[in-house]
């Protein structure tokens, strides 16, 4: 048995099984295996088996109780968002008062920037990475315009060095050291969506705050992927989605974090019915009395049946724990990296994710030298039963998610890639 044979992959799975049994794995429509090898959890996570029965329980309370379900349901609707607060906070390393599940990711970023992007004098710039997800780019540009500023001059896009794929921490720090007095907001992705690079959140946050800027983070690809300590790291604010690594379904409700030092502060903030203290909500007074927690950034009453799948998923993370998931992620991603090294050595393929395990999550991005990324992922799926994620024009992303991916999935992905992409020098 060779070191990286199919039998060896099965042996590794027996010794390090993960929690695949908790999830529905789609059937394959290509290849010789019944289930897909699923590597698109960085785009949409798989459905937990508990999601449907939990959601049916909540729906049943509506049928059984009508309006009285607000107080009498098995999980009463009035305080429903509080059932997610503790698990969400533990996931991102926050105090319970610092986390809230609400809205969608970009909506939360906008609501938070209402409070935390306050350009004044020469301190107007917003610093993002050049490979930020387009929605973040649109959001910060629109914030600049909202404040009457030129987005082309206000938004600073930090780029990797020539010939490199990833943004170096020291280059971010150098910019903040040299230009920090002009920076109002640093808003970077915790894990870059394209390359899978994990940024040094703690170090950059400290440097940004030392320069007098507010520091926020888009954690769409970090929450549920890597351990986070937002409170201890002193992050001002953060937001994340729940449909990728958090397996809460397409368009699932997002999360937000506001450090406790900002609670009760005199900050501008949009408000609505759910922004006020719960005890005063039904007094129907015209002036809000917001709590000194992240709940003050809520606006509308929460959609119960959208919150349910988030609650179900967060409870899985709470039981398994991010430390254990991170350890399995390092093993699983390292194994996939070894397999890809063999495949890419003599093919027009390059892994652009940092090789240092401390600088990445569970995503490995491969740049292809010929053809389109979407064409390649279609072939992987329909010919081999491997689902990966295309980012045009030339990047294919593989995310071996530690909750449900297997070593055999990784072996299948490498075999499929080798069979699909011709070796150099061969017709």
mmCIF file of C-alpha atoms in Angstrom, residues 1-292:
data_model
loop_
_atom_site.group_PDB
_atom_site.id
_atom_site.type_symbol
_atom_site.label_atom_id
_atom_site.label_comp_id
_atom_site.label_asym_id
_atom_site.label_seq_id
_atom_site.Cartn_x
_atom_site.Cartn_y
_atom_site.Cartn_z
ATOM 1 C CA UNK A 1 0.000 0.000 0.000
ATOM 2 C CA UNK A 2 1.548 3.306 -1.100
ATOM 3 C CA UNK A 3 1.691 6.221 1.286
ATOM 4 C CA UNK A 4 -1.087 8.120 -0.510
ATOM 5 C CA UNK A 5 -3.211 5.305 -1.869
ATOM 6 C CA UNK A 6 -6.982 5.105 -1.655
ATOM 7 C CA UNK A 7 -6.592 2.510 1.086
ATOM 8 C CA UNK A 8 -4.460 4.934 3.049
ATOM 9 C CA UNK A 9 -7.162 7.627 2.734
ATOM 10 C CA UNK A 10 -9.718 5.188 4.128
ATOM 11 C CA UNK A 11 -7.346 4.306 6.957
ATOM 12 C CA UNK A 12 -6.953 7.982 7.855
ATOM 13 C CA UNK A 13 -10.719 8.409 7.899
ATOM 14 C CA UNK A 14 -11.112 5.517 10.282
ATOM 15 C CA UNK A 15 -8.574 7.079 12.637
ATOM 16 C CA UNK A 16 -9.804 10.688 12.248
ATOM 17 C CA UNK A 17 -13.481 10.512 11.238
ATOM 18 C CA UNK A 18 -14.868 14.021 11.739
ATOM 19 C CA UNK A 19 -18.661 14.480 11.964
ATOM 20 C CA UNK A 20 -19.928 13.674 8.489
ATOM 21 C CA UNK A 21 -22.830 11.707 9.927
ATOM 22 C CA UNK A 22 -24.413 14.973 11.113
ATOM 23 C CA UNK A 23 -24.871 16.253 7.547
ATOM 24 C CA UNK A 24 -26.705 15.481 4.329
ATOM 25 C CA UNK A 25 -24.134 14.825 1.600
ATOM 26 C CA UNK A 26 -25.512 15.230 -1.948
ATOM 27 C CA UNK A 27 -25.443 12.289 -4.336
ATOM 28 C CA UNK A 28 -22.810 12.354 -7.061
ATOM 29 C CA UNK A 29 -23.863 12.804 -10.671
ATOM 30 C CA UNK A 30 -20.546 11.651 -12.050
ATOM 31 C CA UNK A 31 -17.751 9.286 -11.183
ATOM 32 C CA UNK A 32 -17.921 5.929 -9.430
ATOM 33 C CA UNK A 33 -18.868 6.948 -5.888
ATOM 34 C CA UNK A 34 -22.400 7.396 -4.508
ATOM 35 C CA UNK A 35 -21.784 10.725 -2.755
ATOM 36 C CA UNK A 36 -20.030 13.844 -3.956
ATOM 37 C CA UNK A 37 -16.669 14.842 -2.609
ATOM 38 C CA UNK A 38 -17.782 18.281 -1.476
ATOM 39 C CA UNK A 39 -15.242 21.115 -1.389
ATOM 40 C CA UNK A 40 -17.568 24.125 -1.748
ATOM 41 C CA UNK A 41 -18.317 24.703 1.932
ATOM 42 C CA UNK A 42 -16.561 28.051 1.599
ATOM 43 C CA UNK A 43 -19.432 29.039 -0.694
ATOM 44 C CA UNK A 44 -22.374 27.097 0.768
ATOM 45 C CA UNK A 45 -22.086 24.618 3.604
ATOM 46 C CA UNK A 46 -23.934 21.319 3.695
ATOM 47 C CA UNK A 47 -27.260 20.956 5.486
ATOM 48 C CA UNK A 48 -27.157 19.509 9.001
ATOM 49 C CA UNK A 49 -29.527 16.587 9.457
ATOM 50 C CA UNK A 50 -31.037 18.341 12.479
ATOM 51 C CA UNK A 51 -32.073 21.426 10.505
ATOM 52 C CA UNK A 52 -35.369 20.128 9.128
ATOM 53 C CA UNK A 53 -36.741 18.556 12.345
ATOM 54 C CA UNK A 54 -35.743 21.648 14.352
ATOM 55 C CA UNK A 55 -37.389 23.938 11.823
ATOM 56 C CA UNK A 56 -40.533 21.798 11.749
ATOM 57 C CA UNK A 57 -40.756 22.110 15.538
ATOM 58 C CA UNK A 58 -40.763 25.905 15.236
ATOM 59 C CA UNK A 59 -43.317 25.813 12.411
ATOM 60 C CA UNK A 60 -45.480 23.467 14.450
ATOM 61 C CA UNK A 61 -45.650 26.034 17.243
ATOM 62 C CA UNK A 62 -47.062 28.577 14.801
ATOM 63 C CA UNK A 63 -49.755 26.117 13.702
ATOM 64 C CA UNK A 64 -50.542 25.143 17.296
ATOM 65 C CA UNK A 65 -50.366 28.522 19.031
ATOM 66 C CA UNK A 66 -50.721 31.326 16.522
ATOM 67 C CA UNK A 67 -49.724 34.661 18.045
ATOM 68 C CA UNK A 68 -49.294 33.118 21.485
ATOM 69 C CA UNK A 69 -46.144 31.459 20.205
ATOM 70 C CA UNK A 70 -44.289 34.684 20.928
ATOM 71 C CA UNK A 71 -44.327 33.686 24.598
ATOM 72 C CA UNK A 72 -45.515 30.061 24.695
ATOM 73 C CA UNK A 73 -43.645 28.298 21.891
ATOM 74 C CA UNK A 74 -41.118 25.634 22.826
ATOM 75 C CA UNK A 75 -38.548 28.227 21.810
ATOM 76 C CA UNK A 76 -40.531 31.445 22.337
ATOM 77 C CA UNK A 77 -40.235 33.891 19.451
ATOM 78 C CA UNK A 78 -39.976 37.085 21.468
ATOM 79 C CA UNK A 79 -36.512 36.289 22.892
ATOM 80 C CA UNK A 80 -35.561 33.879 20.070
ATOM 81 C CA UNK A 81 -32.443 35.757 18.980
ATOM 82 C CA UNK A 82 -31.072 35.336 22.507
ATOM 83 C CA UNK A 83 -30.953 31.555 21.952
ATOM 84 C CA UNK A 84 -28.165 32.214 19.433
ATOM 85 C CA UNK A 85 -26.203 34.817 21.352
ATOM 86 C CA UNK A 86 -24.048 32.592 23.547
ATOM 87 C CA UNK A 87 -23.101 30.122 20.832
ATOM 88 C CA UNK A 88 -22.330 32.915 18.340
ATOM 89 C CA UNK A 89 -20.217 34.721 20.916
ATOM 90 C CA UNK A 90 -18.206 31.609 21.771
ATOM 91 C CA UNK A 91 -17.643 30.901 18.080
ATOM 92 C CA UNK A 92 -15.913 34.252 17.490
ATOM 93 C CA UNK A 93 -14.301 34.738 20.894
ATOM 94 C CA UNK A 94 -16.667 37.418 22.146
ATOM 95 C CA UNK A 95 -18.519 38.205 25.327
ATOM 96 C CA UNK A 96 -22.243 37.392 25.093
ATOM 97 C CA UNK A 97 -22.987 41.119 25.197
ATOM 98 C CA UNK A 98 -20.783 41.699 22.130
ATOM 99 C CA UNK A 99 -22.460 39.409 19.583
ATOM 100 C CA UNK A 100 -25.796 39.409 17.809
ATOM 101 C CA UNK A 101 -27.263 37.440 14.894
ATOM 102 C CA UNK A 102 -29.191 39.643 12.466
ATOM 103 C CA UNK A 103 -29.649 40.719 8.835
ATOM 104 C CA UNK A 104 -27.140 39.788 6.135
ATOM 105 C CA UNK A 105 -23.406 40.399 6.034
ATOM 106 C CA UNK A 106 -23.271 43.558 3.944
ATOM 107 C CA UNK A 107 -26.294 45.067 5.693
ATOM 108 C CA UNK A 108 -24.486 44.550 8.990
ATOM 109 C CA UNK A 109 -21.317 46.126 7.623
ATOM 110 C CA UNK A 110 -23.285 49.179 6.564
ATOM 111 C CA UNK A 111 -25.057 49.453 9.930
ATOM 112 C CA UNK A 112 -21.721 49.184 11.709
ATOM 113 C CA UNK A 113 -20.048 51.707 9.445
ATOM 114 C CA UNK A 114 -22.817 54.176 10.283
ATOM 115 C CA UNK A 115 -21.340 54.101 13.766
ATOM 116 C CA UNK A 116 -17.660 53.507 13.105
ATOM 117 C CA UNK A 117 -16.776 55.231 9.854
ATOM 118 C CA UNK A 118 -16.660 58.880 10.903
ATOM 119 C CA UNK A 119 -14.341 60.727 8.493
ATOM 120 C CA UNK A 120 -13.035 64.044 9.766
ATOM 121 C CA UNK A 121 -10.342 66.422 8.574
ATOM 122 C CA UNK A 122 -7.577 64.518 6.830
ATOM 123 C CA UNK A 123 -8.615 61.226 8.513
ATOM 124 C CA UNK A 124 -10.959 59.947 5.812
ATOM 125 C CA UNK A 125 -9.418 56.870 4.222
ATOM 126 C CA UNK A 126 -10.833 53.357 4.289
ATOM 127 C CA UNK A 127 -8.221 50.604 3.921
ATOM 128 C CA UNK A 128 -9.223 47.301 2.336
ATOM 129 C CA UNK A 129 -7.337 44.570 0.490
ATOM 130 C CA UNK A 130 -7.223 44.736 -3.301
ATOM 131 C CA UNK A 131 -8.732 41.245 -3.524
ATOM 132 C CA UNK A 132 -11.611 42.071 -1.186
ATOM 133 C CA UNK A 133 -14.892 40.400 -2.047
ATOM 134 C CA UNK A 134 -16.753 42.717 -4.467
ATOM 135 C CA UNK A 135 -19.587 43.369 -2.011
ATOM 136 C CA UNK A 136 -17.112 44.847 0.472
ATOM 137 C CA UNK A 137 -15.643 47.031 -2.255
ATOM 138 C CA UNK A 138 -19.089 48.285 -3.203
ATOM 139 C CA UNK A 139 -19.998 48.883 0.431
ATOM 140 C CA UNK A 140 -16.980 50.996 1.337
ATOM 141 C CA UNK A 141 -17.152 53.003 -1.883
ATOM 142 C CA UNK A 142 -20.796 53.769 -1.244
ATOM 143 C CA UNK A 143 -19.974 54.822 2.317
ATOM 144 C CA UNK A 144 -17.391 57.260 0.974
ATOM 145 C CA UNK A 145 -19.928 58.709 -1.450
ATOM 146 C CA UNK A 146 -22.526 58.933 1.334
ATOM 147 C CA UNK A 147 -20.110 61.151 3.238
ATOM 148 C CA UNK A 148 -19.526 63.341 0.194
ATOM 149 C CA UNK A 149 -16.065 61.931 -0.543
ATOM 150 C CA UNK A 150 -14.453 60.693 -3.745
ATOM 151 C CA UNK A 151 -14.317 56.886 -3.446
ATOM 152 C CA UNK A 152 -11.334 56.642 -5.790
ATOM 153 C CA UNK A 153 -9.308 58.761 -3.377
ATOM 154 C CA UNK A 154 -10.878 57.588 -0.132
ATOM 155 C CA UNK A 155 -10.698 53.809 -0.536
ATOM 156 C CA UNK A 156 -7.133 52.468 -0.368
ATOM 157 C CA UNK A 157 -6.674 48.992 -1.821
ATOM 158 C CA UNK A 158 -3.566 47.285 -0.447
ATOM 159 C CA UNK A 159 -1.937 44.927 -2.964
ATOM 160 C CA UNK A 160 0.498 42.036 -2.621
ATOM 161 C CA UNK A 161 4.053 42.683 -3.720
ATOM 162 C CA UNK A 162 4.772 42.178 -7.425
ATOM 163 C CA UNK A 163 4.937 38.496 -8.248
ATOM 164 C CA UNK A 164 3.228 37.480 -4.984
ATOM 165 C CA UNK A 165 -0.322 36.294 -4.393
ATOM 166 C CA UNK A 166 -0.875 37.228 -0.745
ATOM 167 C CA UNK A 167 -0.803 40.470 1.215
ATOM 168 C CA UNK A 168 1.998 40.533 3.765
ATOM 169 C CA UNK A 169 1.200 41.616 7.302
ATOM 170 C CA UNK A 170 4.338 43.747 7.397
ATOM 171 C CA UNK A 171 3.127 45.693 4.362
ATOM 172 C CA UNK A 172 -0.193 46.450 6.067
ATOM 173 C CA UNK A 173 1.693 47.585 9.163
ATOM 174 C CA UNK A 174 4.030 49.739 7.089
ATOM 175 C CA UNK A 175 1.110 51.506 5.446
ATOM 176 C CA UNK A 176 -0.512 52.178 8.812
ATOM 177 C CA UNK A 177 2.771 53.445 10.210
ATOM 178 C CA UNK A 178 3.375 55.794 7.286
ATOM 179 C CA UNK A 179 -0.174 56.913 6.476
ATOM 180 C CA UNK A 180 -2.122 56.078 9.618
ATOM 181 C CA UNK A 181 -3.034 59.667 10.451
ATOM 182 C CA UNK A 182 -5.132 59.713 7.261
ATOM 183 C CA UNK A 183 -6.922 56.400 7.933
ATOM 184 C CA UNK A 184 -10.386 56.464 9.493
ATOM 185 C CA UNK A 185 -11.230 52.791 9.019
ATOM 186 C CA UNK A 186 -9.379 49.542 8.375
ATOM 187 C CA UNK A 187 -11.788 46.906 7.033
ATOM 188 C CA UNK A 188 -10.099 43.719 5.865
ATOM 189 C CA UNK A 189 -11.232 40.158 5.299
ATOM 190 C CA UNK A 190 -10.133 37.830 8.092
ATOM 191 C CA UNK A 191 -9.602 35.064 5.536
ATOM 192 C CA UNK A 192 -9.297 36.198 1.947
ATOM 193 C CA UNK A 193 -12.085 34.739 -0.162
ATOM 194 C CA UNK A 194 -9.877 34.219 -3.237
ATOM 195 C CA UNK A 195 -6.555 32.947 -1.908
ATOM 196 C CA UNK A 196 -7.611 31.560 1.471
ATOM 197 C CA UNK A 197 -4.978 33.627 3.295
ATOM 198 C CA UNK A 198 -5.623 34.069 7.028
ATOM 199 C CA UNK A 199 -4.683 37.592 8.053
ATOM 200 C CA UNK A 200 -2.968 38.338 11.352
ATOM 201 C CA UNK A 201 -6.078 39.876 12.880
ATOM 202 C CA UNK A 202 -4.549 40.570 16.281
ATOM 203 C CA UNK A 203 -1.428 42.330 14.986
ATOM 204 C CA UNK A 204 -3.198 44.399 12.344
ATOM 205 C CA UNK A 205 -5.927 45.401 14.785
ATOM 206 C CA UNK A 206 -3.362 46.640 17.289
ATOM 207 C CA UNK A 207 -1.511 48.594 14.592
ATOM 208 C CA UNK A 208 -4.663 50.159 13.222
ATOM 209 C CA UNK A 209 -5.900 51.266 16.608
ATOM 210 C CA UNK A 210 -2.439 52.590 17.522
ATOM 211 C CA UNK A 211 -2.615 54.714 14.367
ATOM 212 C CA UNK A 212 -5.904 56.199 15.572
ATOM 213 C CA UNK A 213 -8.131 54.272 13.154
ATOM 214 C CA UNK A 214 -11.154 52.099 13.807
ATOM 215 C CA UNK A 215 -10.551 48.452 12.862
ATOM 216 C CA UNK A 216 -13.321 46.192 11.599
ATOM 217 C CA UNK A 217 -13.219 42.761 10.009
ATOM 218 C CA UNK A 218 -15.264 40.872 7.451
ATOM 219 C CA UNK A 219 -15.215 37.329 8.829
ATOM 220 C CA UNK A 220 -17.289 35.662 6.101
ATOM 221 C CA UNK A 221 -14.530 33.114 5.436
ATOM 222 C CA UNK A 222 -13.152 33.063 8.976
ATOM 223 C CA UNK A 223 -16.152 32.350 11.232
ATOM 224 C CA UNK A 224 -16.434 28.592 11.673
ATOM 225 C CA UNK A 225 -13.150 28.121 9.806
ATOM 226 C CA UNK A 226 -10.470 29.365 12.211
ATOM 227 C CA UNK A 227 -10.454 30.142 15.959
ATOM 228 C CA UNK A 228 -11.176 33.793 16.701
ATOM 229 C CA UNK A 229 -10.657 35.945 19.803
ATOM 230 C CA UNK A 230 -12.337 39.189 18.828
ATOM 231 C CA UNK A 231 -12.703 40.507 22.373
ATOM 232 C CA UNK A 232 -9.140 39.743 23.436
ATOM 233 C CA UNK A 233 -7.729 41.099 20.178
ATOM 234 C CA UNK A 234 -9.504 44.411 20.709
ATOM 235 C CA UNK A 235 -11.361 44.388 17.381
ATOM 236 C CA UNK A 236 -13.750 47.346 17.188
ATOM 237 C CA UNK A 237 -16.415 45.611 15.125
ATOM 238 C CA UNK A 238 -16.878 42.634 12.832
ATOM 239 C CA UNK A 239 -19.508 40.925 10.731
ATOM 240 C CA UNK A 240 -19.825 37.470 9.209
ATOM 241 C CA UNK A 241 -22.257 35.391 7.194
ATOM 242 C CA UNK A 242 -23.687 32.021 8.213
ATOM 243 C CA UNK A 243 -24.170 30.136 4.963
ATOM 244 C CA UNK A 244 -20.549 29.146 4.303
ATOM 245 C CA UNK A 245 -18.702 27.316 7.071
ATOM 246 C CA UNK A 246 -21.651 27.814 9.431
ATOM 247 C CA UNK A 247 -23.956 25.620 7.330
ATOM 248 C CA UNK A 248 -27.135 27.624 7.920
ATOM 249 C CA UNK A 249 -28.531 27.642 4.375
ATOM 250 C CA UNK A 250 -28.472 29.968 1.362
ATOM 251 C CA UNK A 251 -28.844 33.617 2.351
ATOM 252 C CA UNK A 252 -28.798 32.721 6.052
ATOM 253 C CA UNK A 253 -28.805 35.402 8.723
ATOM 254 C CA UNK A 254 -25.448 36.932 9.522
ATOM 255 C CA UNK A 255 -23.639 37.876 12.722
ATOM 256 C CA UNK A 256 -22.195 41.074 14.124
ATOM 257 C CA UNK A 257 -19.711 41.919 16.857
ATOM 258 C CA UNK A 258 -19.230 45.210 18.688
ATOM 259 C CA UNK A 259 -16.535 45.404 21.340
ATOM 260 C CA UNK A 260 -17.867 46.176 24.806
ATOM 261 C CA UNK A 261 -15.865 49.407 25.053
ATOM 262 C CA UNK A 262 -18.311 50.874 22.532
ATOM 263 C CA UNK A 263 -21.439 49.760 24.366
ATOM 264 C CA UNK A 264 -23.459 52.699 25.596
ATOM 265 C CA UNK A 265 -21.148 55.130 23.821
ATOM 266 C CA UNK A 266 -22.534 58.220 22.124
ATOM 267 C CA UNK A 267 -22.270 56.814 18.610
ATOM 268 C CA UNK A 268 -24.568 57.473 15.657
ATOM 269 C CA UNK A 269 -26.640 54.380 15.038
ATOM 270 C CA UNK A 270 -29.767 53.520 13.079
ATOM 271 C CA UNK A 271 -32.542 52.247 15.307
ATOM 272 C CA UNK A 272 -35.778 50.325 15.154
ATOM 273 C CA UNK A 273 -38.113 48.394 17.433
ATOM 274 C CA UNK A 274 -35.559 45.774 18.409
ATOM 275 C CA UNK A 275 -32.932 48.420 19.244
ATOM 276 C CA UNK A 276 -34.583 49.237 22.559
ATOM 277 C CA UNK A 277 -34.443 47.449 25.897
ATOM 278 C CA UNK A 278 -36.702 44.355 25.791
ATOM 279 C CA UNK A 279 -38.366 45.356 29.050
ATOM 280 C CA UNK A 280 -39.508 48.646 27.506
ATOM 281 C CA UNK A 281 -40.379 47.366 24.030
ATOM 282 C CA UNK A 282 -44.113 47.110 24.622
ATOM 283 C CA UNK A 283 -44.412 50.436 26.389
ATOM 284 C CA UNK A 284 -44.693 51.820 22.840
ATOM 285 C CA UNK A 285 -42.824 55.004 23.721
ATOM 286 C CA UNK A 286 -41.479 57.185 20.876
ATOM 287 C CA UNK A 287 -37.873 57.313 22.136
ATOM 288 C CA UNK A 288 -35.638 54.231 22.126
ATOM 289 C CA UNK A 289 -33.738 53.155 25.222
ATOM 290 C CA UNK A 290 -31.019 50.961 23.712
ATOM 291 C CA UNK A 291 -29.277 48.352 25.850
ATOM 292 C CA UNK A 292 -25.542 48.631 26.479
#
